[in-house]
PDB file of C-alpha atoms in Angstrom:
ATOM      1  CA  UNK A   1     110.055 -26.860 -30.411  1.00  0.00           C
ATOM      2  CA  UNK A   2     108.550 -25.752 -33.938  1.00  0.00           C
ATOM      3  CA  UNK A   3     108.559 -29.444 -35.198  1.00  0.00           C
ATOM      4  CA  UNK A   4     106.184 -30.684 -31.833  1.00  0.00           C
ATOM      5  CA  UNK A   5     103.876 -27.888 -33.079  1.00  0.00           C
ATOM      6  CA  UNK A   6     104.512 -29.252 -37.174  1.00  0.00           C
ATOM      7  CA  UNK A   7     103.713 -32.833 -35.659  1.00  0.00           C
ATOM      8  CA  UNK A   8     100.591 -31.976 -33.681  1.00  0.00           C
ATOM      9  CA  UNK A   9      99.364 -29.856 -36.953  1.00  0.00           C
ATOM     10  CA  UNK A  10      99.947 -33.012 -38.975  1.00  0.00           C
ATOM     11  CA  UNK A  11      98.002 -34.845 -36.199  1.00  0.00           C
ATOM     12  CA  UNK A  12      94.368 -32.826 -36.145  1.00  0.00           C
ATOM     13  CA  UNK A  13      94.431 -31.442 -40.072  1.00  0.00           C
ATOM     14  CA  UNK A  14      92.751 -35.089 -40.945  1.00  0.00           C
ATOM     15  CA  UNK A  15      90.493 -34.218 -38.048  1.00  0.00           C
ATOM     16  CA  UNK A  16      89.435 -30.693 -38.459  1.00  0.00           C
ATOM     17  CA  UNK A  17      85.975 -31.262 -41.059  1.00  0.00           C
ATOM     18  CA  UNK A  18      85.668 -28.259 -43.350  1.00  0.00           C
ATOM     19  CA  UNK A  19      81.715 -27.596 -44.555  1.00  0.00           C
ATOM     20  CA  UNK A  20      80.572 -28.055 -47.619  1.00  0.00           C
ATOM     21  CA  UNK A  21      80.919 -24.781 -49.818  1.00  0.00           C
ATOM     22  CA  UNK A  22      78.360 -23.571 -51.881  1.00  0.00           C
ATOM     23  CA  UNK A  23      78.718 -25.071 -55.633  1.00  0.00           C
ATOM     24  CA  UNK A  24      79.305 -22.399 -57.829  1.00  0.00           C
ATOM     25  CA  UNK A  25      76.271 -20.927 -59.291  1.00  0.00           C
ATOM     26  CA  UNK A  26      74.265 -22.466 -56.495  1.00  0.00           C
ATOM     27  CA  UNK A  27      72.485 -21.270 -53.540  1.00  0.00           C
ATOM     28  CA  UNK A  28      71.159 -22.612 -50.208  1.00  0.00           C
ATOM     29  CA  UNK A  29      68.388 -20.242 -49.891  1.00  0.00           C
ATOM     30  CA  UNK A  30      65.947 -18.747 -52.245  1.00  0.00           C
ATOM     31  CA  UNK A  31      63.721 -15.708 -52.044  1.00  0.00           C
ATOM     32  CA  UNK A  32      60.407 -15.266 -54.640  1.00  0.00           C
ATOM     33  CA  UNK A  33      57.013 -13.643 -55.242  1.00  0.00           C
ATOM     34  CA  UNK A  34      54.332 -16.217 -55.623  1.00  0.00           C
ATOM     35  CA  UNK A  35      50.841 -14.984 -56.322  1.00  0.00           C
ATOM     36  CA  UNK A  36      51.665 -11.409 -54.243  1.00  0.00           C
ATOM     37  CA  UNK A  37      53.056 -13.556 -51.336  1.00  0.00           C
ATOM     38  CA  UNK A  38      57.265 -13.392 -50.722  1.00  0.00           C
ATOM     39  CA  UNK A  39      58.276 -16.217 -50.077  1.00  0.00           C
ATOM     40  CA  UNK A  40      61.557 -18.443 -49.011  1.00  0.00           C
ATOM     41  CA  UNK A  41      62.699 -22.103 -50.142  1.00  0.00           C
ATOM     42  CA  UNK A  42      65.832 -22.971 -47.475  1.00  0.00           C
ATOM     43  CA  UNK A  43      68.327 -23.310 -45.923  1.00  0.00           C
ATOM     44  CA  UNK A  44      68.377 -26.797 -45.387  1.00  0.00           C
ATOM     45  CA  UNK A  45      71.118 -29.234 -44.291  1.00  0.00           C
ATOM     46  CA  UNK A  46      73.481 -29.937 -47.218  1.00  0.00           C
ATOM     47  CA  UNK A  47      70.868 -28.796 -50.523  1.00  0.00           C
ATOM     48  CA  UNK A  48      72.042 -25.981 -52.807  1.00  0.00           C
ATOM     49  CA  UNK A  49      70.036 -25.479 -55.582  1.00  0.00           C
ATOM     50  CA  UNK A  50      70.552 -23.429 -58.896  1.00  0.00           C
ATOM     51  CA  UNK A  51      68.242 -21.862 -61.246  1.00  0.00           C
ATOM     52  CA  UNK A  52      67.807 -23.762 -64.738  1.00  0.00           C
ATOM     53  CA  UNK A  53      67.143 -20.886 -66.506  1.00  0.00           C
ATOM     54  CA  UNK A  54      68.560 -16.887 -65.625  1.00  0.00           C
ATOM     55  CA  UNK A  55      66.123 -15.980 -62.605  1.00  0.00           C
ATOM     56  CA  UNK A  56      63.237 -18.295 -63.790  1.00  0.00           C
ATOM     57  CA  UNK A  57      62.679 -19.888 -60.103  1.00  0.00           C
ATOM     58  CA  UNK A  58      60.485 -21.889 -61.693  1.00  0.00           C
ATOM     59  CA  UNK A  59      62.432 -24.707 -62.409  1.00  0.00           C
ATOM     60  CA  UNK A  60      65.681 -25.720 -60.668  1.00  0.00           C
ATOM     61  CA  UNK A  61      68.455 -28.331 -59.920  1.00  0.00           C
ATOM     62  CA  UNK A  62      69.798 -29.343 -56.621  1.00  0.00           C
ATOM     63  CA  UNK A  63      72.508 -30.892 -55.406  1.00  0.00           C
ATOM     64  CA  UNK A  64      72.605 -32.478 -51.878  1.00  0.00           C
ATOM     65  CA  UNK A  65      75.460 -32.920 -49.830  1.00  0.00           C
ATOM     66  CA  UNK A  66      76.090 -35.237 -46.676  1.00  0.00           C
ATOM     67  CA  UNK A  67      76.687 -32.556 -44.493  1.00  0.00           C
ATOM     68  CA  UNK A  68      78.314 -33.137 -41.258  1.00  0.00           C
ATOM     69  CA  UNK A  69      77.143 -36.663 -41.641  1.00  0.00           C
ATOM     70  CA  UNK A  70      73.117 -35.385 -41.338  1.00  0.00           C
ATOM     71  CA  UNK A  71      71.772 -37.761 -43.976  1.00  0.00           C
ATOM     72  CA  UNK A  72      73.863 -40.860 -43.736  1.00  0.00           C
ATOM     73  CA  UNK A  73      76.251 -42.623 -41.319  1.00  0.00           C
ATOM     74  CA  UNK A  74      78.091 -44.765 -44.066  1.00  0.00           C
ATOM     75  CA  UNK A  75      79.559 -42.003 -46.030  1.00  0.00           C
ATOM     76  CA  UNK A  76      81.799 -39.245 -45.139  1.00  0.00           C
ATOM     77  CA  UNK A  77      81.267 -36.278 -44.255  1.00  0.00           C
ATOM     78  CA  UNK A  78      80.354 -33.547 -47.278  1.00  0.00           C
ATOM     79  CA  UNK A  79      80.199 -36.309 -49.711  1.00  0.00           C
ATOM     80  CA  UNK A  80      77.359 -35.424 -52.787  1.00  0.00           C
ATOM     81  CA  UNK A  81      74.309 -37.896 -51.875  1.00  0.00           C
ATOM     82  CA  UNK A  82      71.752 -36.769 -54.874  1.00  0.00           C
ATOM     83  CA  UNK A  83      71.940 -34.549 -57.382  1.00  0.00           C
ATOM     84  CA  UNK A  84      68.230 -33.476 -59.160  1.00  0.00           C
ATOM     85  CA  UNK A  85      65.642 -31.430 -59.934  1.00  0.00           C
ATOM     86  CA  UNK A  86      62.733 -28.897 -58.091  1.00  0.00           C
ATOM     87  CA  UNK A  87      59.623 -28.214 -59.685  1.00  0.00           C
ATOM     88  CA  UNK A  88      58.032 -25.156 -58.089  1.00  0.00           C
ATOM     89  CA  UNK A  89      54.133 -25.737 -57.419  1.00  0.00           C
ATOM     90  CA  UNK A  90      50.966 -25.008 -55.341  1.00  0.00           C
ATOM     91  CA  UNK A  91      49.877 -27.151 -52.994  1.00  0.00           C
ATOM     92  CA  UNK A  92      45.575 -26.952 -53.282  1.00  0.00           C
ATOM     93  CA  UNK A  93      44.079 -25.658 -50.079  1.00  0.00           C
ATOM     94  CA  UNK A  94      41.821 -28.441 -49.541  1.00  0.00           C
ATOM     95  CA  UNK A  95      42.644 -28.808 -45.506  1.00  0.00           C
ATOM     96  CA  UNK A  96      44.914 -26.350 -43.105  1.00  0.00           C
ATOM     97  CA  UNK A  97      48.607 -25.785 -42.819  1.00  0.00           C
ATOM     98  CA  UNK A  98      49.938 -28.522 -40.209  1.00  0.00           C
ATOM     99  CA  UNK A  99      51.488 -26.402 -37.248  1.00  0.00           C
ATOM    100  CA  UNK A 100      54.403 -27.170 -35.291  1.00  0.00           C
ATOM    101  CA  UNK A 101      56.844 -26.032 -32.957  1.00  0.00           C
ATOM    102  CA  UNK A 102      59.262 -27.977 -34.775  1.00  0.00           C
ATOM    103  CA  UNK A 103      60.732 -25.981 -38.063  1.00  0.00           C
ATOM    104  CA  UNK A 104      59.435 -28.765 -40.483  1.00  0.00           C
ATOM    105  CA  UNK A 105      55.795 -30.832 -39.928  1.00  0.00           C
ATOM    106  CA  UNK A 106      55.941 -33.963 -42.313  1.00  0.00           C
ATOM    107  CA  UNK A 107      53.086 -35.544 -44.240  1.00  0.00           C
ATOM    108  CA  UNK A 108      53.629 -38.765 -45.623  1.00  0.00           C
ATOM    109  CA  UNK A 109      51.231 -39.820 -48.682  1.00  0.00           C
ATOM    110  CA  UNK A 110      49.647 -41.792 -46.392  1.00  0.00           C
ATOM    111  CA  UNK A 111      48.179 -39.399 -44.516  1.00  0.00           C
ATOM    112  CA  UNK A 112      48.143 -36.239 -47.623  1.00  0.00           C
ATOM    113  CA  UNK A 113      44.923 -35.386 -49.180  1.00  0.00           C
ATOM    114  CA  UNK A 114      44.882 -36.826 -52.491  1.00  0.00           C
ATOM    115  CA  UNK A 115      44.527 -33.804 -54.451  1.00  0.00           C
ATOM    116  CA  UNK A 116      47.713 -32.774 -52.665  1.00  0.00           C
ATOM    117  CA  UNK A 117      49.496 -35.907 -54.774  1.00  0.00           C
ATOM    118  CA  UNK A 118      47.852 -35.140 -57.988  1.00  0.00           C
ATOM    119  CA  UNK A 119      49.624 -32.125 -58.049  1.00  0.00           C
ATOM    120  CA  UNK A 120      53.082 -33.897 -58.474  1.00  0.00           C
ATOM    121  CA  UNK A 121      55.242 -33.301 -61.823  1.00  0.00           C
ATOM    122  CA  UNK A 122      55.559 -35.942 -64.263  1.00  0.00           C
ATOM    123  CA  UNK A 123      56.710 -38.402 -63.907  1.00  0.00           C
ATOM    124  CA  UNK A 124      54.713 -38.763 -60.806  1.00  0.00           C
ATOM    125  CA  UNK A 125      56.463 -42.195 -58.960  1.00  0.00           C
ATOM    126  CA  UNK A 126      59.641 -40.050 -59.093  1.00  0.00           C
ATOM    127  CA  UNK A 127      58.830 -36.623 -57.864  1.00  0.00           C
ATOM    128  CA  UNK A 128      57.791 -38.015 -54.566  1.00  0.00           C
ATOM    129  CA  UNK A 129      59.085 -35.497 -52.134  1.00  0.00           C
ATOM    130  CA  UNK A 130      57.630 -31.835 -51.589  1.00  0.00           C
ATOM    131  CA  UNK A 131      59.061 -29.032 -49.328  1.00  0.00           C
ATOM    132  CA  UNK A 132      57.577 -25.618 -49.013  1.00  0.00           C
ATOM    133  CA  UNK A 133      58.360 -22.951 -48.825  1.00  0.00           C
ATOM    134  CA  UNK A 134      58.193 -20.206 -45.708  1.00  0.00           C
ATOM    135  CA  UNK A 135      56.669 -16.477 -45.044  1.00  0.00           C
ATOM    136  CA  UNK A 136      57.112 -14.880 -41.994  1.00  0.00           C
ATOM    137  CA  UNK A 137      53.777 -16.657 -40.223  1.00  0.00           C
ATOM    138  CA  UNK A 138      55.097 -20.095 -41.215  1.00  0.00           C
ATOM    139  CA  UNK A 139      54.533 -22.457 -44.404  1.00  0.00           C
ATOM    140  CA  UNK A 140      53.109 -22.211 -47.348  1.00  0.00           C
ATOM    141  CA  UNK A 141      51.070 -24.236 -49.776  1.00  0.00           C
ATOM    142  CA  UNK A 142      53.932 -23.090 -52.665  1.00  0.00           C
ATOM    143  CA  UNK A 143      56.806 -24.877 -52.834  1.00  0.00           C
ATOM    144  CA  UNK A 144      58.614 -27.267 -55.182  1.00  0.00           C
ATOM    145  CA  UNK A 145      58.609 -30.817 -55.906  1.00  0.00           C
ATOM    146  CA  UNK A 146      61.502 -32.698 -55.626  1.00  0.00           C
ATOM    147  CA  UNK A 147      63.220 -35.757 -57.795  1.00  0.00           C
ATOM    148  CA  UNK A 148      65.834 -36.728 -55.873  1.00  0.00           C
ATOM    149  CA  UNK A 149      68.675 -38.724 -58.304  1.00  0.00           C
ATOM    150  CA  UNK A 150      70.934 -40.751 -55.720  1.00  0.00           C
ATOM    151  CA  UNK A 151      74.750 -40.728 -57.393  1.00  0.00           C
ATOM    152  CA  UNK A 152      75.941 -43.791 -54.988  1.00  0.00           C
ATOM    153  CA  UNK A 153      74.038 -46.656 -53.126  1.00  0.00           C
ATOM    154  CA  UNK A 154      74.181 -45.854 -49.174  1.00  0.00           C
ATOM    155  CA  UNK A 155      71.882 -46.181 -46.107  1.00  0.00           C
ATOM    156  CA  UNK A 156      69.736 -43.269 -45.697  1.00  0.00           C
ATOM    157  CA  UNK A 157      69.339 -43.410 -42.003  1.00  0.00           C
ATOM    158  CA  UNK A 158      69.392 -39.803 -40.950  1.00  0.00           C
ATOM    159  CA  UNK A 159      73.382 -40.278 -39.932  1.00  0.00           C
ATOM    160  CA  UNK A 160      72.313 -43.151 -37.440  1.00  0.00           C
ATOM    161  CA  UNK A 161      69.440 -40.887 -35.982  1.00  0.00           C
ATOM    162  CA  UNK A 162      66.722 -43.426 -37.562  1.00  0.00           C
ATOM    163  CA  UNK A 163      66.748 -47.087 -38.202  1.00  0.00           C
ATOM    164  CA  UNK A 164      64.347 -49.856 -40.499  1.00  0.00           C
ATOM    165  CA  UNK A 165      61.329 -48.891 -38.109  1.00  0.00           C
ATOM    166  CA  UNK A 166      61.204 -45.267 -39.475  1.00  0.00           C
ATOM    167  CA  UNK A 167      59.131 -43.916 -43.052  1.00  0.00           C
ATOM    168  CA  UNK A 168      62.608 -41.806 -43.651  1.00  0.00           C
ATOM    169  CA  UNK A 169      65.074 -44.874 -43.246  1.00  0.00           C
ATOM    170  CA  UNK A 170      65.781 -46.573 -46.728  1.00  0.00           C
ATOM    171  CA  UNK A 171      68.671 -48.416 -49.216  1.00  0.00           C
ATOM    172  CA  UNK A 172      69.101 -45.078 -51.800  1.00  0.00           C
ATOM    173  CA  UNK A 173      70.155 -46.695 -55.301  1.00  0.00           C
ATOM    174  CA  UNK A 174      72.255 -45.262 -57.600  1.00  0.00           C
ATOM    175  CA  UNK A 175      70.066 -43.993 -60.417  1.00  0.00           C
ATOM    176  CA  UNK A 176      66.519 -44.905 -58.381  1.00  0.00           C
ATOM    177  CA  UNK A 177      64.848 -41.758 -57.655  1.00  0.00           C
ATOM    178  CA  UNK A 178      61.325 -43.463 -56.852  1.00  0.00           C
ATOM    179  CA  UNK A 179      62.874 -44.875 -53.257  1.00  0.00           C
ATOM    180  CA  UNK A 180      63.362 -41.625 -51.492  1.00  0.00           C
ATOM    181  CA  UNK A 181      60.758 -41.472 -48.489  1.00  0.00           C
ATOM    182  CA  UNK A 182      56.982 -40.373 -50.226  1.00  0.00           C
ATOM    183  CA  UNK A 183      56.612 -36.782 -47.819  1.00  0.00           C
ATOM    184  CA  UNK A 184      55.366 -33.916 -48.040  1.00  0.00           C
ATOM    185  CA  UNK A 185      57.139 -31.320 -45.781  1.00  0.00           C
ATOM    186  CA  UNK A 186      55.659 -27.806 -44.357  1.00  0.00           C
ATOM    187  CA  UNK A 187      58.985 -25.744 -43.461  1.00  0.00           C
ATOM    188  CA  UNK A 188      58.090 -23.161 -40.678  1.00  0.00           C
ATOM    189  CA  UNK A 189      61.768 -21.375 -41.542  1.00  0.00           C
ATOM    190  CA  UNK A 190      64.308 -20.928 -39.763  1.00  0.00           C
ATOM    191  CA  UNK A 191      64.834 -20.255 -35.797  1.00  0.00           C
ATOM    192  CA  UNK A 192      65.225 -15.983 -35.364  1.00  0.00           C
ATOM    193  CA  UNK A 193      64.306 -15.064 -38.950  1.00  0.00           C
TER     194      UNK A 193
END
């Protein structure tokens, strides 16, 4: 009797999926003052991020993780994606905050105010993704650029959610930051914060 319960152990351990734990010295959600305001960077789906320097929030690196299979459908589960940096910056207030009922409300450059691109890090064709950050009545204009550093070559296809017809779907390259999708993002927060 105890080796049919052995066998069926043996049977679902490859199947049970474990989630990612948090790198050490990383975090998936950061809290900050910005000019008076408190505000929050995360959770998101598979990012942990880690101060460069003591609690300077200033300036981070990130690591992102293919959680559950979120980001890609040709890679396992939990497998690191991109590992890079996070540049924390102000956004100009040149038009409103996009509203949504959905937690984030992208922007691609297309459709960003210019001044909103001048504001990138150098060197600009890499930092080419933004996500703010969140108060407790939505968005902000503060958050932090993003270079995104891919450390394999996959299909970013939102785990088979997207194909070649969406801005999001592309071929990541190992060592090409400038391909990740051009976006701005406006993070509302999370659901019963």
């Amino acid at each position: 009797m105890i080796w049919r319960f052995f066998l069926l152990l043996c049977l679902l351990l490859p199947a049970v999926s474990v989630a990612v734990e948090t790198p050490r010295g990383y975090y998936s959600q950061l809290e900050f003052l910005s000019q008076g305001q408190r505000l929050s960077f995360g959770p998101f789906v598979g990012y942990y991020f880690r101060p460069e320097n003591g609690a300077d929030l200033t300036r981070l690196t990130f690591r992102c993780y293919n959680e559950r299979q979120f980001y890609t459908d040709q890679l396992p589960a939990d497998e690191l994606l991109f590992e890079g940096e996070a540049l924390l910056s102000s956004l100009p207030q040149v038009r409103a905050l996009p509203r949504s009922e959905a937690r984030i409300e992208p922007v691609f450059f297309a459709a960003a105010p210019p001044q909103w691109l001048q504001v990138r890090p150098a060197p600009q064709e890499e930092f080419v993704h933004f996500h703010s950050a969140y108060d407790f009545s939505g968005p902000s204009y503060t958050g932090y650029w993003l270079r995104h550093q891919p450390v394999r070559s996959f299909i970013y296809n939102m785990g088979g959610r997207v194909g070649e017809e969406s801005l999001l779907y592309h071929q990541a390259v190992l060592d090409e930051p400038q391909r990740f999708p051009h976006i701005i993002e406006f993070d509302a927060g999370p659901t019963g914060r």
